[in-house]
mmCIF file of C-alpha atoms and ligand atoms in Angstrom:
data_model
loop_
_atom_site.group_PDB
_atom_site.id
_atom_site.type_symbol
_atom_site.label_atom_id
_atom_site.label_comp_id
_atom_site.label_asym_id
_atom_site.label_seq_id
_atom_site.Cartn_x
_atom_site.Cartn_y
_atom_site.Cartn_z
ATOM 1 C CA GLN A 1 0.000 0.000 0.000
ATOM 2 C CA ILE A 2 1.250 3.436 -1.019
ATOM 3 C CA ARG A 3 0.485 6.356 1.286
ATOM 4 C CA TYR A 4 0.459 10.048 0.403
ATOM 5 C CA SER A 5 -0.925 13.163 1.916
ATOM 6 C CA VAL A 6 -1.970 16.458 0.408
ATOM 7 C CA PRO A 7 -3.505 19.571 1.965
ATOM 8 C CA GLU A 8 -7.056 20.476 1.001
ATOM 9 C CA GLU A 9 -7.829 23.469 -1.235
ATOM 10 C CA THR A 10 -4.639 23.291 -3.298
ATOM 11 C CA ASP A 11 -4.664 24.157 -7.010
ATOM 12 C CA LYS A 12 -5.457 21.580 -9.645
ATOM 13 C CA GLY A 13 -2.286 19.715 -10.659
ATOM 14 C CA THR A 14 -0.641 19.789 -7.220
ATOM 15 C CA VAL A 15 1.719 16.818 -6.912
ATOM 16 C CA VAL A 16 0.427 14.270 -4.391
ATOM 17 C CA GLY A 17 3.239 11.758 -4.848
ATOM 18 C CA ASN A 18 5.724 10.290 -7.293
ATOM 19 C CA ILE A 19 3.733 7.246 -8.332
ATOM 20 C CA SER A 20 6.211 6.042 -10.948
ATOM 21 C CA LYS A 21 8.939 5.881 -8.351
ATOM 22 C CA ASP A 22 6.719 4.054 -5.869
ATOM 23 C CA LEU A 23 5.720 1.537 -8.527
ATOM 24 C CA GLY A 24 9.376 1.065 -9.443
ATOM 25 C CA LEU A 25 8.953 2.495 -12.933
ATOM 26 C CA GLU A 26 10.311 5.326 -15.005
ATOM 27 C CA PRO A 27 7.828 8.124 -15.724
ATOM 28 C CA ARG A 28 7.621 7.233 -19.433
ATOM 29 C CA GLU A 29 6.707 3.640 -18.541
ATOM 30 C CA LEU A 30 3.380 4.753 -17.059
ATOM 31 C CA ALA A 31 1.910 5.058 -20.497
ATOM 32 C CA GLU A 32 3.801 2.148 -21.968
ATOM 33 C CA ARG A 33 2.584 -0.270 -19.318
ATOM 34 C CA GLY A 34 -0.991 0.991 -19.297
ATOM 35 C CA VAL A 35 -0.905 2.395 -15.771
ATOM 36 C CA ARG A 36 -4.209 4.027 -14.789
ATOM 37 C CA ILE A 37 -6.490 4.840 -11.892
ATOM 38 C CA VAL A 38 -9.338 2.364 -11.787
ATOM 39 C CA SER A 39 -11.367 3.255 -8.684
ATOM 40 C CA ARG A 40 -14.751 4.794 -9.267
ATOM 41 C CA GLY A 41 -16.109 7.895 -7.627
ATOM 42 C CA ARG A 42 -13.303 9.352 -5.631
ATOM 43 C CA SER A 43 -10.755 8.543 -8.304
ATOM 44 C CA GLN A 44 -11.976 11.721 -10.031
ATOM 45 C CA LEU A 45 -10.177 13.680 -7.355
ATOM 46 C CA PHE A 46 -6.808 12.638 -8.790
ATOM 47 C CA SER A 47 -5.137 12.034 -12.097
ATOM 48 C CA LEU A 48 -1.794 10.823 -13.410
ATOM 49 C CA ASN A 49 0.738 13.155 -14.911
ATOM 50 C CA PRO A 50 2.553 10.901 -17.375
ATOM 51 C CA ARG A 51 5.379 13.336 -17.998
ATOM 52 C CA GLY A 52 6.500 13.780 -14.367
ATOM 53 C CA GLY A 53 5.299 10.311 -13.374
ATOM 54 C CA SER A 54 3.309 11.735 -10.475
ATOM 55 C CA LEU A 55 -0.145 11.481 -9.030
ATOM 56 C CA VAL A 56 -1.676 14.977 -9.029
ATOM 57 C CA THR A 57 -4.908 16.578 -7.869
ATOM 58 C CA ALA A 58 -7.589 16.875 -10.545
ATOM 59 C CA GLY A 59 -9.173 19.927 -8.903
ATOM 60 C CA ARG A 60 -9.682 21.648 -5.593
ATOM 61 C CA ILE A 61 -10.474 19.264 -2.759
ATOM 62 C CA ASP A 62 -12.577 20.484 0.150
ATOM 63 C CA ARG A 63 -11.772 18.345 3.156
ATOM 64 C CA GLU A 64 -14.940 19.463 5.024
ATOM 65 C CA GLU A 65 -17.138 18.449 2.101
ATOM 66 C CA LEU A 66 -15.413 15.100 1.744
ATOM 67 C CA CYS A 67 -15.020 14.028 5.371
ATOM 68 C CA ALA A 68 -16.902 16.563 7.536
ATOM 69 C CA GLN A 69 -15.634 16.170 11.105
ATOM 70 C CA SER A 70 -14.033 12.752 10.786
ATOM 71 C CA THR A 71 -10.260 12.541 10.987
ATOM 72 C CA PRO A 72 -8.059 11.529 9.379
ATOM 73 C CA CYS A 73 -9.717 12.221 6.025
ATOM 74 C CA LEU A 74 -8.585 9.272 3.857
ATOM 75 C CA VAL A 75 -9.234 8.571 0.202
ATOM 76 C CA ASN A 76 -8.421 5.124 -1.188
ATOM 77 C CA ILE A 77 -7.855 4.576 -4.868
ATOM 78 C CA ASN A 78 -6.526 1.665 -6.917
ATOM 79 C CA ILE A 79 -3.944 1.923 -9.627
ATOM 80 C CA LEU A 80 -3.855 -0.773 -12.254
ATOM 81 C CA VAL A 81 -0.624 -1.707 -13.974
ATOM 82 C CA GLU A 82 -2.329 -3.345 -16.937
ATOM 83 C CA GLU A 83 0.734 -5.020 -18.395
ATOM 84 C CA LYS A 84 1.388 -6.911 -15.144
ATOM 85 C CA GLY A 85 -2.317 -7.281 -14.366
ATOM 86 C CA LYS A 86 -1.615 -5.919 -10.898
ATOM 87 C CA LEU A 87 -3.600 -3.539 -8.686
ATOM 88 C CA PHE A 88 -1.881 -1.203 -6.238
ATOM 89 C CA GLY A 89 -3.799 0.416 -3.407
ATOM 90 C CA VAL A 90 -3.041 4.058 -2.726
ATOM 91 C CA GLU A 91 -4.275 5.807 0.401
ATOM 92 C CA ILE A 92 -4.238 9.589 0.335
ATOM 93 C CA GLU A 93 -4.804 11.670 3.442
ATOM 94 C CA ILE A 94 -6.390 15.068 2.825
ATOM 95 C CA THR A 95 -5.001 17.309 5.532
ATOM 96 C CA ASP A 96 -6.945 20.210 7.005
ATOM 97 C CA ILE A 97 -6.098 23.847 6.469
ATOM 98 C CA ASN A 98 -7.748 26.613 8.466
ATOM 99 C CA ASP A 99 -10.164 27.671 5.753
ATOM 100 C CA ASN A 100 -13.289 28.195 7.868
ATOM 101 C CA ASN A 101 -14.304 30.779 10.456
ATOM 102 C CA PRO A 102 -16.139 29.633 13.539
ATOM 103 C CA LYS A 103 -19.798 30.525 12.858
ATOM 104 C CA PHE A 104 -22.602 31.370 15.263
ATOM 105 C CA HIS A 105 -25.927 29.675 14.500
ATOM 106 C CA VAL A 106 -27.830 32.710 15.696
ATOM 107 C CA GLY A 107 -26.524 36.148 14.865
ATOM 108 C CA ASP A 108 -27.517 38.357 17.724
ATOM 109 C CA LEU A 109 -29.132 37.409 20.982
ATOM 110 C CA GLU A 110 -31.287 39.248 23.481
ATOM 111 C CA VAL A 111 -31.094 38.043 27.073
ATOM 112 C CA LYS A 112 -33.682 39.339 29.545
ATOM 113 C CA ILE A 113 -32.544 39.499 33.145
ATOM 114 C CA ASN A 114 -34.546 40.814 36.057
ATOM 115 C CA GLU A 115 -32.741 43.439 38.083
ATOM 116 C CA ILE A 116 -33.246 41.375 41.239
ATOM 117 C CA ALA A 117 -31.292 38.434 39.758
ATOM 118 C CA ALA A 118 -28.573 37.386 42.207
ATOM 119 C CA PRO A 119 -24.886 37.290 41.284
ATOM 120 C CA GLY A 120 -23.945 33.793 40.180
ATOM 121 C CA ALA A 121 -27.017 33.375 37.945
ATOM 122 C CA ARG A 122 -26.142 31.804 34.574
ATOM 123 C CA TYR A 123 -27.584 32.312 31.117
ATOM 124 C CA PRO A 124 -26.796 30.187 28.043
ATOM 125 C CA LEU A 125 -25.099 31.940 25.138
ATOM 126 C CA PRO A 126 -25.139 30.980 21.450
ATOM 127 C CA GLU A 127 -22.623 28.392 20.326
ATOM 128 C CA ALA A 128 -20.370 28.611 17.315
ATOM 129 C CA VAL A 129 -19.352 25.807 14.997
ATOM 130 C CA ASP A 130 -16.152 25.549 12.957
ATOM 131 C CA PRO A 131 -16.129 22.734 10.371
ATOM 132 C CA ASP A 132 -12.329 22.529 10.437
ATOM 133 C CA VAL A 133 -10.732 19.872 12.626
ATOM 134 C CA GLY A 134 -8.114 19.764 15.354
ATOM 135 C CA ILE A 135 -6.472 23.037 16.260
ATOM 136 C CA ASN A 136 -8.174 24.666 13.245
ATOM 137 C CA SER A 137 -11.579 24.089 14.819
ATOM 138 C CA LEU A 138 -13.215 26.183 17.545
ATOM 139 C CA GLN A 139 -10.914 26.564 20.538
ATOM 140 C CA SER A 140 -12.171 29.393 22.714
ATOM 141 C CA TYR A 141 -14.697 32.132 23.433
ATOM 142 C CA GLN A 142 -14.135 35.625 24.785
ATOM 143 C CA LEU A 143 -16.568 38.155 26.215
ATOM 144 C CA SER A 144 -16.036 41.896 25.775
ATOM 145 C CA PRO A 145 -14.874 43.548 29.017
ATOM 146 C CA ASN A 146 -17.723 44.775 31.188
ATOM 147 C CA ARG A 147 -18.544 45.456 34.831
ATOM 148 C CA HIS A 148 -21.413 43.016 35.330
ATOM 149 C CA PHE A 149 -20.777 39.755 33.536
ATOM 150 C CA SER A 150 -18.171 37.070 33.107
ATOM 151 C CA LEU A 151 -17.976 34.104 30.780
ATOM 152 C CA HIS A 152 -18.130 30.507 31.913
ATOM 153 C CA LEU A 153 -17.222 27.737 29.482
ATOM 154 C CA GLN A 154 -18.683 24.324 30.091
ATOM 155 C CA THR A 155 -17.168 21.477 28.122
ATOM 156 C CA GLY A 156 -19.598 18.686 27.258
ATOM 157 C CA ASP A 157 -18.825 14.965 27.068
ATOM 158 C CA ASP A 158 -18.398 15.224 23.302
ATOM 159 C CA GLY A 159 -15.876 18.022 23.642
ATOM 160 C CA THR A 160 -18.218 20.827 22.600
ATOM 161 C CA ILE A 161 -17.820 24.047 24.534
ATOM 162 C CA ASN A 162 -21.007 25.661 25.849
ATOM 163 C CA PRO A 163 -20.558 29.329 26.672
ATOM 164 C CA GLU A 164 -22.584 30.741 29.546
ATOM 165 C CA LEU A 165 -23.010 34.251 30.822
ATOM 166 C CA VAL A 166 -22.492 34.609 34.574
ATOM 167 C CA LEU A 167 -23.883 37.563 36.473
ATOM 168 C CA GLU A 168 -21.064 38.940 38.636
ATOM 169 C CA ARG A 169 -22.547 42.199 39.912
ATOM 170 C CA THR A 170 -26.158 43.118 40.549
ATOM 171 C CA LEU A 171 -27.949 45.004 37.786
ATOM 172 C CA ASP A 172 -29.911 48.207 38.230
ATOM 173 C CA ARG A 173 -32.428 48.985 35.511
ATOM 174 C CA GLU A 174 -32.758 52.594 36.621
ATOM 175 C CA GLU A 175 -29.002 53.064 36.239
ATOM 176 C CA GLU A 176 -28.524 51.072 33.008
ATOM 177 C CA PRO A 177 -31.530 49.466 31.304
ATOM 178 C CA THR A 178 -29.522 47.651 28.621
ATOM 179 C CA HIS A 179 -26.026 46.246 28.294
ATOM 180 C CA HIS A 180 -24.280 45.420 25.032
ATOM 181 C CA LEU A 181 -21.735 42.629 24.972
ATOM 182 C CA VAL A 182 -19.734 40.989 22.202
ATOM 183 C CA LEU A 183 -19.043 37.270 22.268
ATOM 184 C CA THR A 184 -16.092 36.184 20.125
ATOM 185 C CA ALA A 185 -15.466 32.597 19.043
ATOM 186 C CA SER A 186 -11.928 31.797 17.881
ATOM 187 C CA ASP A 187 -10.165 28.814 16.403
ATOM 188 C CA GLY A 188 -6.512 27.933 16.987
ATOM 189 C CA GLY A 189 -5.331 28.010 13.382
ATOM 190 C CA GLU A 190 -2.555 30.014 11.826
ATOM 191 C CA PRO A 191 -3.714 32.640 11.177
ATOM 192 C CA ARG A 192 -6.391 32.504 13.823
ATOM 193 C CA ARG A 193 -9.942 32.962 12.567
ATOM 194 C CA SER A 194 -12.837 34.274 14.649
ATOM 195 C CA SER A 195 -16.366 35.604 14.487
ATOM 196 C CA THR A 196 -18.598 37.548 16.825
ATOM 197 C CA ALA A 197 -22.172 37.616 18.100
ATOM 198 C CA LEU A 198 -23.796 40.642 19.706
ATOM 199 C CA ILE A 199 -25.498 40.025 23.031
ATOM 200 C CA GLN A 200 -28.018 42.569 24.235
ATOM 201 C CA ILE A 201 -28.969 42.335 27.893
ATOM 202 C CA THR A 202 -32.352 43.855 28.669
ATOM 203 C CA VAL A 203 -32.770 44.494 32.373
ATOM 204 C CA LEU A 204 -36.332 43.849 33.516
ATOM 205 C CA ASP A 205 -37.836 46.127 36.119
ATOM 206 C CA THR A 206 -38.530 45.314 39.715
ATOM 207 C CA ASN A 207 -40.318 47.723 41.979
ATOM 208 C CA ASP A 208 -37.192 48.640 43.895
ATOM 209 C CA ASN A 209 -37.621 52.398 44.133
ATOM 210 C CA ALA A 210 -39.929 54.342 46.444
ATOM 211 C CA PRO A 211 -41.595 57.525 45.171
ATOM 212 C CA VAL A 212 -39.758 60.724 46.130
ATOM 213 C CA PHE A 213 -41.491 64.109 46.397
ATOM 214 C CA ASP A 214 -40.028 67.033 44.482
ATOM 215 C CA GLN A 215 -39.893 69.028 47.723
ATOM 216 C CA PRO A 216 -39.562 68.032 51.370
ATOM 217 C CA VAL A 217 -42.024 70.799 52.265
ATOM 218 C CA TYR A 218 -44.583 72.555 50.096
ATOM 219 C CA ARG A 219 -45.579 76.031 51.263
ATOM 220 C CA VAL A 220 -48.490 77.935 49.858
ATOM 221 C CA LYS A 221 -50.299 81.150 50.776
ATOM 222 C CA VAL A 222 -53.988 81.467 50.181
ATOM 223 C CA LEU A 223 -56.465 84.260 50.725
ATOM 224 C CA GLU A 224 -59.144 83.256 53.136
ATOM 225 C CA ASN A 225 -61.909 84.172 50.705
ATOM 226 C CA VAL A 226 -60.996 81.792 47.882
ATOM 227 C CA ALA A 227 -63.854 79.794 46.513
ATOM 228 C CA PRO A 228 -64.149 76.086 47.293
ATOM 229 C CA GLY A 229 -62.577 74.140 44.441
ATOM 230 C CA THR A 230 -59.658 76.559 44.050
ATOM 231 C CA LEU A 231 -56.381 74.857 43.273
ATOM 232 C CA LEU A 232 -53.789 75.483 45.998
ATOM 233 C CA LEU A 233 -50.823 73.594 44.626
ATOM 234 C CA THR A 234 -49.851 70.438 42.826
ATOM 235 C CA VAL A 235 -47.523 68.060 44.588
ATOM 236 C CA ARG A 236 -45.460 65.592 42.616
ATOM 237 C CA ALA A 237 -43.477 62.520 43.511
ATOM 238 C CA SER A 238 -41.350 60.691 40.997
ATOM 239 C CA ASP A 239 -40.626 56.996 40.942
ATOM 240 C CA PRO A 240 -37.967 55.834 38.465
ATOM 241 C CA ASP A 241 -39.374 52.313 38.190
ATOM 242 C CA GLU A 242 -40.919 51.271 34.898
ATOM 243 C CA GLY A 243 -44.596 51.259 33.905
ATOM 244 C CA VAL A 244 -47.011 50.278 36.625
ATOM 245 C CA ASN A 245 -44.140 50.020 39.158
ATOM 246 C CA GLY A 246 -43.574 53.735 38.731
ATOM 247 C CA LYS A 247 -47.227 54.756 39.114
ATOM 248 C CA VAL A 248 -47.838 56.885 42.181
ATOM 249 C CA THR A 249 -50.968 57.815 44.157
ATOM 250 C CA TYR A 250 -51.216 60.648 46.667
ATOM 251 C CA LYS A 251 -52.875 60.722 50.081
ATOM 252 C CA PHE A 252 -52.932 62.683 53.298
ATOM 253 C CA ARG A 253 -50.827 60.855 55.809
ATOM 254 C CA LYS A 254 -51.535 62.807 58.961
ATOM 255 C CA ILE A 255 -54.439 65.161 58.997
ATOM 256 C CA ASN A 256 -57.006 65.975 61.620
ATOM 257 C CA GLU A 257 -60.667 65.594 60.952
ATOM 258 C CA LYS A 258 -61.314 69.282 60.618
ATOM 259 C CA GLN A 259 -58.537 69.781 58.097
ATOM 260 C CA SER A 260 -59.659 66.790 56.103
ATOM 261 C CA LEU A 261 -62.931 68.554 55.449
ATOM 262 C CA LEU A 262 -61.201 71.752 54.321
ATOM 263 C CA PHE A 263 -58.731 70.371 51.829
ATOM 264 C CA HIS A 264 -58.831 67.773 49.130
ATOM 265 C CA LEU A 265 -55.828 65.980 47.638
ATOM 266 C CA HIS A 266 -56.470 64.345 44.282
ATOM 267 C CA GLU A 267 -55.217 60.768 44.424
ATOM 268 C CA ASN A 268 -53.821 60.610 40.892
ATOM 269 C CA THR A 269 -52.919 64.166 39.932
ATOM 270 C CA GLY A 270 -51.506 65.436 43.245
ATOM 271 C CA GLU A 271 -53.656 68.551 42.950
ATOM 272 C CA MET A 272 -54.640 69.993 46.285
ATOM 273 C CA THR A 273 -57.775 72.107 46.338
ATOM 274 C CA VAL A 274 -59.772 74.022 48.892
ATOM 275 C CA ALA A 275 -62.895 72.064 49.722
ATOM 276 C CA LYS A 276 -64.742 74.562 51.923
ATOM 277 C CA ASN A 277 -64.605 78.227 52.879
ATOM 278 C CA LEU A 278 -61.530 79.074 54.928
ATOM 279 C CA ASP A 279 -61.565 81.414 57.849
ATOM 280 C CA TYR A 280 -58.451 83.290 58.867
ATOM 281 C CA GLU A 281 -59.980 83.998 62.290
ATOM 282 C CA GLU A 282 -60.408 80.340 62.966
ATOM 283 C CA CYS A 283 -57.028 79.155 61.782
ATOM 284 C CA SER A 284 -54.295 80.891 59.823
ATOM 285 C CA LEU A 285 -51.850 78.033 59.404
ATOM 286 C CA TYR A 286 -52.427 74.457 58.395
ATOM 287 C CA GLU A 287 -49.765 71.846 58.381
ATOM 288 C CA MET A 288 -50.302 68.337 57.124
ATOM 289 C CA GLU A 289 -48.301 65.371 56.040
ATOM 290 C CA ILE A 290 -48.819 63.786 52.665
ATOM 291 C CA GLN A 291 -47.583 60.569 51.169
ATOM 292 C CA ALA A 292 -47.014 59.104 47.733
ATOM 293 C CA GLU A 293 -47.460 55.381 47.356
ATOM 294 C CA ASP A 294 -46.576 53.049 44.477
ATOM 295 C CA VAL A 295 -48.133 49.675 43.646
ATOM 296 C CA GLY A 296 -45.648 47.876 45.855
ATOM 297 C CA ALA A 297 -46.692 49.984 48.872
ATOM 298 C CA LEU A 298 -43.352 51.799 48.842
ATOM 299 C CA LEU A 299 -43.886 55.254 50.315
ATOM 300 C CA GLY A 300 -42.546 58.763 49.957
ATOM 301 C CA ARG A 301 -43.432 61.539 52.394
ATOM 302 C CA SER A 302 -43.644 65.296 52.372
ATOM 303 C CA LYS A 303 -45.340 68.137 54.206
ATOM 304 C CA VAL A 304 -47.739 70.843 53.111
ATOM 305 C CA ILE A 305 -47.944 74.140 54.976
ATOM 306 C CA ILE A 306 -50.849 76.394 54.072
ATOM 307 C CA MET A 307 -50.854 79.973 55.283
ATOM 308 C CA VAL A 308 -54.231 81.610 55.182
ATOM 309 C CA GLU A 309 -54.123 85.350 54.609
ATOM 310 C CA ASP A 310 -56.570 87.752 56.034
ATOM 311 C CA VAL A 311 -58.856 89.731 53.772
ATOM 312 C CA ASN A 312 -59.629 92.977 55.593
ATOM 313 C CA ASP A 313 -62.874 93.833 53.874
ATOM 314 C CA HIS A 314 -64.647 90.751 54.922
ATOM 315 C CA HIS A 315 -63.664 90.474 58.529
ATOM 316 C CA HIS A 316 -64.359 92.792 61.387
ATOM 317 C CA HIS A 317 -62.932 90.924 64.315
ATOM 318 C CA HIS A 318 -59.359 90.182 63.368
ATOM 319 C CA HIS A 319 -58.041 93.432 64.832
ATOM 320 C CA HIS A 320 -58.978 92.199 68.263
ATOM 321 C CA HIS A 321 -56.634 89.282 68.032
HETATM 322 C C1 NAG B 401 9.805 10.408 -9.910
HETATM 323 O O1 NAG B 401 10.666 9.312 -9.773
HETATM 324 C C2 NAG B 401 11.346 8.989 -10.942
HETATM 325 C C3 NAG B 401 12.124 7.725 -10.673
HETATM 326 O O2 NAG B 401 11.267 6.628 -10.632
HETATM 327 C C4 NAG B 401 12.217 10.115 -11.406
HETATM 328 O O3 NAG B 401 12.844 9.810 -12.619
HETATM 329 C C5 NAG B 401 11.378 11.366 -11.561
HETATM 330 O O4 NAG B 401 12.166 12.473 -11.869
HETATM 331 C C6 NAG B 401 10.577 11.643 -10.318
HETATM 332 N N1 NAG B 401 9.665 12.741 -10.554
HETATM 333 C C7 NAG B 401 9.642 13.841 -9.819
HETATM 334 C C8 NAG B 401 8.616 14.862 -10.208
HETATM 335 O O5 NAG B 401 10.374 14.036 -8.860
#
């Protein structure tokens, strides 16, 4: 048995081996003695060059197409020396070159992670495949540098590498609602080939923020003769959580019964209105606590101070005070 090897993807006519020498003949004898390739099918990959006496490639050979992942990639042909009526077996190994990039099955990936997820949580990442073999096949993955995630590589029984994203530091949607990472898959060939997949992390909201009032104290002056229904002020609390988690309702927190009849705080708009006629003589200063509450019962607090101002025309007794 004669053994040769030739790299894949070489030009047509590349010398695989000196067949005349290995058959113990002179190059010119190949024709004289009726030497020819007799195997079917794969024999088309090679031909004889009668002048040089060598076995040459008959075209480009793609190792991945021929043998896929199996190694070594061997092609067996028979050469007949007709004059002697003898068959010689020739085994040719097609060696791999690094002609393929690792490829991701899915291009880009969105991973949704709740902001309460604990460090250590793992999320599967897309895998890449490189049809080359050995060192020319996929060897490693890298994750772009970032503050929150690391890469964990789990090697399966069959040798495949499964990349996983590991949460290292807690996420905060209000600080950074999305993170963009790049996963790179590389082979070990010379030169090294690689490809990338974009990973978008979408941070899902948790109700982790309490509403906060714009002001710790709201002060407002009002004339005692304003009509019931008059708007005094609008309080506002903001909650950076998303959607329904950020929805706020307003209420009096501490208010005596008398005051609760005089003022009205609109639950949704934060508008505070006068509900009844005020009387400077009776009381010139009201102080009440208000609260803002979100759906998770997280609270924010503030104070409202209302100063009622005297209207001289309408009152005759205030001078006595
Ligand atoms: C192949 O070997 C023969 C001897 O059998 C020699 O004459 C010939 O030059 C060789 N061909 C090449 C291409 O080296």
